[in-house]
CSV table of C-alpha atoms in Angstrom, one decimal:
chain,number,residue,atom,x,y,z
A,1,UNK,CA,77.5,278.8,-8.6
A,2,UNK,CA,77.3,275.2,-9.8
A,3,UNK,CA,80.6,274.0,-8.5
A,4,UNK,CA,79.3,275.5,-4.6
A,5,UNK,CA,76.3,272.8,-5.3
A,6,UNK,CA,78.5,270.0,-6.4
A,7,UNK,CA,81.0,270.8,-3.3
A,8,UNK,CA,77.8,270.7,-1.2
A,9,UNK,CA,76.7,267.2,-3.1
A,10,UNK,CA,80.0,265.7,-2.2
A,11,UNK,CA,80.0,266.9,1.1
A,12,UNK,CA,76.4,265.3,2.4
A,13,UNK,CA,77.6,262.2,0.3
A,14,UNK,CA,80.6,262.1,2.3
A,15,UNK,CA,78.8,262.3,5.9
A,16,UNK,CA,76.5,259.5,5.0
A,17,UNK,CA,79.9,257.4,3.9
A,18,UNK,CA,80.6,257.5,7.7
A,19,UNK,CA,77.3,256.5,8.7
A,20,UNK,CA,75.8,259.9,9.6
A,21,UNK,CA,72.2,261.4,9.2
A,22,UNK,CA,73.0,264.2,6.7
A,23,UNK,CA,70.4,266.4,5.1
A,24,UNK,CA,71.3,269.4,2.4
A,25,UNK,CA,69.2,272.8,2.5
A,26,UNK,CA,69.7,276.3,0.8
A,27,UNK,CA,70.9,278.7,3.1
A,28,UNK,CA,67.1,280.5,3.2
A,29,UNK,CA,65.4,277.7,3.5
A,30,UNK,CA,67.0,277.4,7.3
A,31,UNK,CA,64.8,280.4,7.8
A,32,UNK,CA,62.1,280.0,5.8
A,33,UNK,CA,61.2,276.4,7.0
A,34,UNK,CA,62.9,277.3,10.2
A,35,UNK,CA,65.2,274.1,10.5
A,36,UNK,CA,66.0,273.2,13.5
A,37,UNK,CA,70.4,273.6,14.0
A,38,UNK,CA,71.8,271.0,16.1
A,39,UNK,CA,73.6,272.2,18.9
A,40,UNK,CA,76.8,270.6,20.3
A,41,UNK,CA,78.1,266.8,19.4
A,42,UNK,CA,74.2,266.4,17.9
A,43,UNK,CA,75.4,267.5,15.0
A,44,UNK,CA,77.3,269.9,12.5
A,45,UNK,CA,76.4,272.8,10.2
A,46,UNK,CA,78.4,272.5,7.2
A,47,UNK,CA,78.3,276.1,4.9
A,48,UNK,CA,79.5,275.7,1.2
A,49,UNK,CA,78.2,279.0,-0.5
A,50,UNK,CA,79.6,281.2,-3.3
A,51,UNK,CA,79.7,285.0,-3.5
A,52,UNK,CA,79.1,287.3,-6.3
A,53,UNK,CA,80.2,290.6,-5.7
A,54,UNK,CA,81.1,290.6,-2.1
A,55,UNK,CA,77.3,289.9,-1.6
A,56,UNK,CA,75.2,286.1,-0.7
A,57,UNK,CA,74.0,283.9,-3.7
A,58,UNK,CA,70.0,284.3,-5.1
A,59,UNK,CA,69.5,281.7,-2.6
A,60,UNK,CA,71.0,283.0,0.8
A,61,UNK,CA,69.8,286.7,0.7
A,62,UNK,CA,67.3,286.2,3.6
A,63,UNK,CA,69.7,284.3,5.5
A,64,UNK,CA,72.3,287.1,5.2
A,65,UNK,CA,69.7,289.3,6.5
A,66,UNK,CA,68.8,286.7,9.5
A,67,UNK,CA,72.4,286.2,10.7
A,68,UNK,CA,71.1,290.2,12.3
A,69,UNK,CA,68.3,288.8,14.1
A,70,UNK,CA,68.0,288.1,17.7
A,71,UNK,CA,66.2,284.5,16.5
A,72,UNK,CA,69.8,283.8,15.2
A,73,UNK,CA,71.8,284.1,18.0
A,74,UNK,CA,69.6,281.6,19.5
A,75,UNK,CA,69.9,279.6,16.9
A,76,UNK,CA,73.0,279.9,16.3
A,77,UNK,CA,74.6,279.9,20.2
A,78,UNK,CA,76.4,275.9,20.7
A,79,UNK,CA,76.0,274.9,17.2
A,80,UNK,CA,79.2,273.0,15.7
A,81,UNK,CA,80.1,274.5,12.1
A,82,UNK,CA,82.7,274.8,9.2
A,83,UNK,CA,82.2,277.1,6.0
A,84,UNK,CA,83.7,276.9,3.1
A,85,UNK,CA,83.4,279.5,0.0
A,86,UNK,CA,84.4,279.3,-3.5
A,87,UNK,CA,84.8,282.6,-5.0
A,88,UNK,CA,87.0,284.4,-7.8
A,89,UNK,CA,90.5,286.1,-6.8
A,90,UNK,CA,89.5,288.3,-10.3
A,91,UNK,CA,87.3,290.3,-8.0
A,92,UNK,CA,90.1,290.6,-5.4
A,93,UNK,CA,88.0,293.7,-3.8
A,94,UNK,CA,85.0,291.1,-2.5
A,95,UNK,CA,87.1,287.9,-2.6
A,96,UNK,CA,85.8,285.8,-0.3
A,97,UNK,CA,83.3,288.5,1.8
A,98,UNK,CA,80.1,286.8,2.0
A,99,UNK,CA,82.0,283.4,3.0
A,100,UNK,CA,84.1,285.3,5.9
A,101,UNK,CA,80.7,287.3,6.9
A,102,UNK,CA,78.7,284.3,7.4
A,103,UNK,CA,81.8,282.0,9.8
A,104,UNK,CA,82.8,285.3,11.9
A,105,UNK,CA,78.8,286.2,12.5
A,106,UNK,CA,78.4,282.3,13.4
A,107,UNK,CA,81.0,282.6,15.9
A,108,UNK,CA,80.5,286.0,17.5
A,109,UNK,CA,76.9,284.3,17.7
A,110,UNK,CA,78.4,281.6,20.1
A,111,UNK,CA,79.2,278.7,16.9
A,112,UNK,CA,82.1,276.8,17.3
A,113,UNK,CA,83.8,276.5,14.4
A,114,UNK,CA,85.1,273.2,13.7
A,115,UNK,CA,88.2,274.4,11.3
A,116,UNK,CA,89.0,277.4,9.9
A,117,UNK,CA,87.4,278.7,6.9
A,118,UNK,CA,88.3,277.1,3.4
A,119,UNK,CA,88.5,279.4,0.6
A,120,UNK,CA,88.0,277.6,-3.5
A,121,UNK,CA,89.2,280.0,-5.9
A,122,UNK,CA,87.5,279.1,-8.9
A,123,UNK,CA,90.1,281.2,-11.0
A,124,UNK,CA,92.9,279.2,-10.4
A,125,UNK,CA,92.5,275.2,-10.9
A,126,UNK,CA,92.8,274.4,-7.3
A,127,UNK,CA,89.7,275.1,-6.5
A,128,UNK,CA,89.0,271.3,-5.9
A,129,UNK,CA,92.3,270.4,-4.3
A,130,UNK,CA,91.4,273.3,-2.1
A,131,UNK,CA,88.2,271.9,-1.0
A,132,UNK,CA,89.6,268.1,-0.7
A,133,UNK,CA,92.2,269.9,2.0
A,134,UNK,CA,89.3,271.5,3.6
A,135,UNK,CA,87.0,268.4,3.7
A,136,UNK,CA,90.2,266.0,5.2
A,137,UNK,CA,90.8,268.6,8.0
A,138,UNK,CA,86.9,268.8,8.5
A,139,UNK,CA,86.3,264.9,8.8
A,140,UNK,CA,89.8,264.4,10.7
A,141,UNK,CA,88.5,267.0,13.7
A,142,UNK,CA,84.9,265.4,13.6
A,143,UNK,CA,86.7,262.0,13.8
A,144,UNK,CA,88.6,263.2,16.7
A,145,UNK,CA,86.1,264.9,18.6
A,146,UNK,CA,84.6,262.0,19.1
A,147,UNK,CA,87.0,260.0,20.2
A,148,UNK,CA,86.9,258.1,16.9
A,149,UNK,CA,90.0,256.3,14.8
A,150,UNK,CA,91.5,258.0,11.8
A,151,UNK,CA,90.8,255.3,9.1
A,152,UNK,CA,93.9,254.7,7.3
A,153,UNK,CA,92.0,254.6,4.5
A,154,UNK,CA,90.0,257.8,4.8
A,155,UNK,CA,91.8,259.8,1.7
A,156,UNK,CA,89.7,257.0,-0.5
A,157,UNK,CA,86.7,258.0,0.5
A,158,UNK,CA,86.8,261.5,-0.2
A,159,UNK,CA,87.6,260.8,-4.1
A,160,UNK,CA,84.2,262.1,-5.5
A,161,UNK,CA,82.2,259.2,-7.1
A,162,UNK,CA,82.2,259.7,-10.4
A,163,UNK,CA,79.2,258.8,-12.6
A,164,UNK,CA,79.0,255.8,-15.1
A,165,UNK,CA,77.0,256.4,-17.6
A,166,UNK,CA,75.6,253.7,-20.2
A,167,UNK,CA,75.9,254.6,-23.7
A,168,UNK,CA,74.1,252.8,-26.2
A,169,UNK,CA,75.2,253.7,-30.4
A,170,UNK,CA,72.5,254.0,-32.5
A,171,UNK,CA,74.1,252.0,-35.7
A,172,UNK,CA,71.7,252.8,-37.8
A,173,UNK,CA,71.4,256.1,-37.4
A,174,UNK,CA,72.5,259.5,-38.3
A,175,UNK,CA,72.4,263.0,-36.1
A,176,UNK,CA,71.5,264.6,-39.0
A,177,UNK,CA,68.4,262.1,-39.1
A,178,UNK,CA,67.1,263.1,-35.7
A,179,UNK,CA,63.5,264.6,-36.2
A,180,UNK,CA,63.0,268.3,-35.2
A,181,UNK,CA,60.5,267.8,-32.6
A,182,UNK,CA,63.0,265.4,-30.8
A,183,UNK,CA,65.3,267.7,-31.1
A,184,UNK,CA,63.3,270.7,-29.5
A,185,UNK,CA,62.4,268.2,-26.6
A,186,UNK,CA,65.7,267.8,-25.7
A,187,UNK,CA,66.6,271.2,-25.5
A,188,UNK,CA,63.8,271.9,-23.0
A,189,UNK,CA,64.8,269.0,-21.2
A,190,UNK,CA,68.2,270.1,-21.2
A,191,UNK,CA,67.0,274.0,-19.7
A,192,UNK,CA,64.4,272.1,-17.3
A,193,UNK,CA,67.6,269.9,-15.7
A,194,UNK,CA,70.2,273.1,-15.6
A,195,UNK,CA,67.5,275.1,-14.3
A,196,UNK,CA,67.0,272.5,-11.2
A,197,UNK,CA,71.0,272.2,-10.9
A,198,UNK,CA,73.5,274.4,-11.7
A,199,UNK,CA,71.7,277.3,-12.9
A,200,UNK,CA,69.2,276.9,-9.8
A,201,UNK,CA,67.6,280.5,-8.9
A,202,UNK,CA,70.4,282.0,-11.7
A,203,UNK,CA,67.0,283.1,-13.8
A,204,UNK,CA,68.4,281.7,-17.0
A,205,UNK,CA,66.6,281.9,-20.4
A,206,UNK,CA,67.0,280.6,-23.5
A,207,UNK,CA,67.3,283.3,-26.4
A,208,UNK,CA,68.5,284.0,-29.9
A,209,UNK,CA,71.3,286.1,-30.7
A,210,UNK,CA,70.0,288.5,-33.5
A,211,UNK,CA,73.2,290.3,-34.1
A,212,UNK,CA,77.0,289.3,-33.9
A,213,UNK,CA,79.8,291.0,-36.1
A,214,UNK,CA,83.5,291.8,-35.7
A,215,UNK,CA,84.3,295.1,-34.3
A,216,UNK,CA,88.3,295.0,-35.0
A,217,UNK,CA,90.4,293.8,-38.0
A,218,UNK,CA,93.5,292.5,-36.2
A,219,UNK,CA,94.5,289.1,-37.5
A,220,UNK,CA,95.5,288.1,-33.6
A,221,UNK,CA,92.9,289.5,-31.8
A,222,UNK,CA,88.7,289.6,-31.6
A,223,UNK,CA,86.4,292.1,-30.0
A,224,UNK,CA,83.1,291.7,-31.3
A,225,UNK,CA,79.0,293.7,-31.1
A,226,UNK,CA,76.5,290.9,-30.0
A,227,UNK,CA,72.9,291.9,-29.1
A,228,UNK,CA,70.5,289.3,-28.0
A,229,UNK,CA,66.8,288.8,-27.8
A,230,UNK,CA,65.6,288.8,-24.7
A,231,UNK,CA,62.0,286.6,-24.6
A,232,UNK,CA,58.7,288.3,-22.5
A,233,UNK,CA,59.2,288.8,-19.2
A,234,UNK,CA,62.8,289.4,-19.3
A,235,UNK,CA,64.7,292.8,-18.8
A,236,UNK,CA,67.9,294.4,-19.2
A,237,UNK,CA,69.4,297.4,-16.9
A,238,UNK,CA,72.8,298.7,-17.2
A,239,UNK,CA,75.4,297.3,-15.1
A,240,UNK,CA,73.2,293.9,-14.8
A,241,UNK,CA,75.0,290.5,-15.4
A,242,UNK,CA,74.7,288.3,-18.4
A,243,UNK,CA,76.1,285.3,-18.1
A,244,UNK,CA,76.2,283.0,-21.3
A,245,UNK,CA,76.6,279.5,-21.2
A,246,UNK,CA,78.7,278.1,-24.2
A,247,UNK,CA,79.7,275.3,-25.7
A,248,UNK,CA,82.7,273.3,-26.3
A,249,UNK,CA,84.5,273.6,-29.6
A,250,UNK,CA,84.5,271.6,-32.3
A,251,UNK,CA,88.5,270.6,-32.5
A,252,UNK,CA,88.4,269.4,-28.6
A,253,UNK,CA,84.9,267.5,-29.4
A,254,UNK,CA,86.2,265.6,-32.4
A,255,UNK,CA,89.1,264.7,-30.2
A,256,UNK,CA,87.6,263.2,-27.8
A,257,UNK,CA,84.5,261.7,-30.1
A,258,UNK,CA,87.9,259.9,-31.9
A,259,UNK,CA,89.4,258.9,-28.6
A,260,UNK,CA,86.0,256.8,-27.7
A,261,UNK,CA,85.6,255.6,-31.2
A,262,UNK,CA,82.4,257.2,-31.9
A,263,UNK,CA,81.8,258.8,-35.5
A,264,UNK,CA,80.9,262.4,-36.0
A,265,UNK,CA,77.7,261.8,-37.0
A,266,UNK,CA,76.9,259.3,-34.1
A,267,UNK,CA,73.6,258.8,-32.4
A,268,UNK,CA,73.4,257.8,-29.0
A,269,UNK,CA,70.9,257.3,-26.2
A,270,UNK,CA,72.3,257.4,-22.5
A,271,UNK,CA,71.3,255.8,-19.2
A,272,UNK,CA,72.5,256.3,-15.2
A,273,UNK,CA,71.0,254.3,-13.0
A,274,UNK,CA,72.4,256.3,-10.0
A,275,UNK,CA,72.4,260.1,-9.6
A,276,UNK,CA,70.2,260.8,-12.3
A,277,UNK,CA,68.4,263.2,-10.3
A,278,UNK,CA,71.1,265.4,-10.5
A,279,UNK,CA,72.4,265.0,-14.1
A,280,UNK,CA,72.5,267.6,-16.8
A,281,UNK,CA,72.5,265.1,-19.7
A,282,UNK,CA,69.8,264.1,-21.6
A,283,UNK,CA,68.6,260.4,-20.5
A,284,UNK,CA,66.4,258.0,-22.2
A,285,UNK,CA,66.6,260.4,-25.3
A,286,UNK,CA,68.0,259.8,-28.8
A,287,UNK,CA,70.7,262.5,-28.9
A,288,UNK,CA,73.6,263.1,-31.1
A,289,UNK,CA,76.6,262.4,-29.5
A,290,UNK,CA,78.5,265.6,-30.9
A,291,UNK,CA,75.3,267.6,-28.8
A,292,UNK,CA,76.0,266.0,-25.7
A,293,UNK,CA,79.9,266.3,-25.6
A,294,UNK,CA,79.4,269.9,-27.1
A,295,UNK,CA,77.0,271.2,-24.5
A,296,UNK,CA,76.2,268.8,-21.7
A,297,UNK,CA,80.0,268.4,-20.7
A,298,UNK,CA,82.6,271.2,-19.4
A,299,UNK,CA,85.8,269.3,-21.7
A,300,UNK,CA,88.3,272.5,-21.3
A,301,UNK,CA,88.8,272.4,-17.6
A,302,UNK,CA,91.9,271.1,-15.9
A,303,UNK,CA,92.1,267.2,-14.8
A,304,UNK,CA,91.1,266.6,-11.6
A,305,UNK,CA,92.5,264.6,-8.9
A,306,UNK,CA,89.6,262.4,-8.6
A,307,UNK,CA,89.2,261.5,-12.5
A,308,UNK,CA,93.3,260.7,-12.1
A,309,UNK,CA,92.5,258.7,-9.8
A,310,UNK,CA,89.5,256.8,-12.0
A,311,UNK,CA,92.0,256.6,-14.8
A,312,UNK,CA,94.7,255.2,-13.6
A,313,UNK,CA,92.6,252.0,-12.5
A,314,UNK,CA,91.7,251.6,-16.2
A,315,UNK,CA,95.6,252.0,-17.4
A,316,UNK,CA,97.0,248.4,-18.9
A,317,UNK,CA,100.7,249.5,-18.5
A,318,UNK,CA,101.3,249.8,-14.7
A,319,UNK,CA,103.9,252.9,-15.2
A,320,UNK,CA,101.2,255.4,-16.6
A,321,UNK,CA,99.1,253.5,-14.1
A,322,UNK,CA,101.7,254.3,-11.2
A,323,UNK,CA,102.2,258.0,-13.0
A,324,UNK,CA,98.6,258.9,-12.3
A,325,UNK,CA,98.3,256.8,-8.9
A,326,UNK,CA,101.1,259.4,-8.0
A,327,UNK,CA,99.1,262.7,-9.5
A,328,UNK,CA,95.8,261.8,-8.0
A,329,UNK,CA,97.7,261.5,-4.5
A,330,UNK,CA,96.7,263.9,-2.0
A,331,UNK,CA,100.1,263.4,0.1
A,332,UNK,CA,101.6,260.5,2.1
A,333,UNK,CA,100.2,261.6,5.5
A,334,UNK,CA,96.5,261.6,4.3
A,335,UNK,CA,96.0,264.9,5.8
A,336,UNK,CA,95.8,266.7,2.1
A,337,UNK,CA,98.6,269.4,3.2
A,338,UNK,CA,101.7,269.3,0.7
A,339,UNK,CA,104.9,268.3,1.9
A,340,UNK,CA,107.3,271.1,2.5
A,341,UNK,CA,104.9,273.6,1.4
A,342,UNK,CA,106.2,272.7,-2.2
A,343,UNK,CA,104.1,271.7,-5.0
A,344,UNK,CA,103.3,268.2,-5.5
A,345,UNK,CA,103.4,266.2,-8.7
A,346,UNK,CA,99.5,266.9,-9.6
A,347,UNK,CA,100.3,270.8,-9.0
A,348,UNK,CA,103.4,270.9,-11.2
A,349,UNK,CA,101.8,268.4,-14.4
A,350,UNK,CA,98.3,269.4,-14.3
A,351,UNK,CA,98.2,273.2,-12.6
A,352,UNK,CA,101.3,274.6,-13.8
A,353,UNK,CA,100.9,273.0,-17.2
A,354,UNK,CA,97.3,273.5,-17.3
A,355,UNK,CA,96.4,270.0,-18.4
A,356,UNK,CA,92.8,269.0,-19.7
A,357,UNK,CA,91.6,265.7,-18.9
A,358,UNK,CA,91.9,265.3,-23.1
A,359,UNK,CA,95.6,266.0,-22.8
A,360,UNK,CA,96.0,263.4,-19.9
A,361,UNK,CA,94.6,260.9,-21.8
A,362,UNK,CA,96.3,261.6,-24.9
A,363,UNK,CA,100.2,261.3,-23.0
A,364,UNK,CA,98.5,258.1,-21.4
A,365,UNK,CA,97.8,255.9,-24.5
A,366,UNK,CA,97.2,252.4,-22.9
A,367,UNK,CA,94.3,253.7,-20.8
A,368,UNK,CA,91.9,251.5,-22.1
A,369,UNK,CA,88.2,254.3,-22.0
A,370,UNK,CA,85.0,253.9,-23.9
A,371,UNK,CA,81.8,256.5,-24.5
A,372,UNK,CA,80.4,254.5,-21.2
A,373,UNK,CA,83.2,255.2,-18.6
């Protein structure tokens, strides 16, 4: 699950914010490659995994099996750890199991767990406060294991980085224009990056869909017959998963292609100078903007607390700026908890309401945004 990886990301980038030697691994590759654990105030195992169907990601299967093993209760025995899972209260049967397996095995295995288990719903739109919470409460015990000050200023550092990208318009040119062979090399570039990121060990493929009709008349509702072609080497067994990766549609792209000032027809070529190891967009490349925006770019999820938080600083009227200083706001007491158990102002505008980061922008006109930020 991609947003398990980026939780993962943010995490190690966190740790090495406070000075610590942090390293990231697939849960197999502890076994494979046999990583040393650290045992004690050496270090601390931090788990971020998803779950599909009560059972471990493509990528943790031997280490499910390992947790049985008499090597990992050696392993195991004195280790400091905190798990965290992100899962899907749809499948309420095996919310959450593969999570909860792994931190009770680590601590009937003699782990200490650091705090309890946080859980990221991925169904609901808090999946990211969720795992703020979880991360403060993680870093606050750390802190104070060791003796260490609270900074007052820790909640700032745990407001995911955002990446700045560089966009440069190609004025004299049109998408339309783009040749054929720059445009197949961009779409293989664009499966080679997803493949090494978010669709990591997901066995994804690129096909054709050869058949797609409506099944039902009904003016207000849409069930339709799609068959695809599967390319050599790939099979099909009922009750297998397919899993199809979409894109945006048009009416949100042309909104936001309007609120950057770029024309439908725009060409582009994009740089990052920082993270692009992990980026799904095409760099360096010609591209039509509408193709980037369309497909490289999840535009229908709610707003986030951390790209509130980027926004306001670019608002020229301070009230919006103070509005979204207030719904980027963790809580007053830095500890991520809500006060009173009620919800806060992010819960009530962007959860309840279920606000895009389109829709943000749109309410907060003087937020002064461009293709590159």
């Amino acid at each position: 699950m991609g947003s398990a990886e980026d939780f993962a990301d943010r995490t190690l980038t966190t740790g090495k914010g406070f000075g610590m030697v942090a390293e990231k691994h697939s849960l197999d590759k502890l076994v494979t490659a046999k990583v040393m654990l650290p045992k004690g105030e050496d270090g601390l195992v931090i788990v971020v995994t998803s779950v599909y169907n009560g059972q471990p990601p493509d990528n943790a299967r031997r280490f499910a099996a390992w947790l049985d093993t008499p090597d990992a209760a050696a392993a195991v025995e004195g280790v400091r750890f905190a798990v965290f899972g992100c899962g899907n209260k749809q499948w309420a049967a095996t919310y959450m199991q593969f999570p909860r397996t792994v931190s009770e095995t680590l601590e009937s295995l003699g782990g200490l767990p650091m705090v309890p288990m946080g859980e990221g719903d991925m169904d609901s739109g808090e999946a990211e406060l969720s795992f703020t919470r979880w991360q403060v409460s993680l870093v606050v015990a750390l802190l104070q294991a060791h003796g260490a000050r609270i900074p007052d200023g820790i909640k700032e550092t745990l407001y995911p980085k955002l990446p700045v990208y560089s966009i440069f318009h190609k004025v004299d040119a049109k998408a339309e224009e783009i040749p054929v062979a720059t445009l197949e090399a961009n779409l293989q570039e664009a499966k080679r990056q997803a493949l090494r990121t978010f669709l990591a060990g997901n066995q994804a493929f690129l096909a054709e869909v050869s058949c797609n009709r409506e099944q039902l008349a009904a003016p207000d509702r849409s069930t339709r017959h799609i068959e695809v072609a599967l390319p050599d080497g790939v099979s099909y067994a009922a009750g297998d998963h397919l899993g199809v990766v979409g894109g945006n549609p048009d009416e949100v792209v042309f909104a936001y292609m309007d609120r950057l000032g770029l024309a439908r027809d725009a060409v582009v070529r994009i740089e990052l100078e920082e993270g692009s190891s992990s980026s799904t967009v095409p760099l360096g490349r010609n591209v039509a903007a509408y193709a980037v925006l369309a497909y490289h770019f999840e535009l229908q999820q709610l707003a986030s607390r951390a790209q509130l938080y980027a926004l306001s600083k670019l608002a020229c009227e301070p009230a919006e700026a103070e509005h979204l200083r207030t719904l980027a706001d963790f809580g007053r007491d830095n500890s991520g908890e809500v006060q009173g158990g009620s919800p806060d102002a992010f819960e009530r505008y962007v959860l309840q309401s279920r606000r895009t980061l389109l829709e943000v922008l749109q309410e907060h006109p003087s937020v002064e945004v461009s293709a590159g930020a």
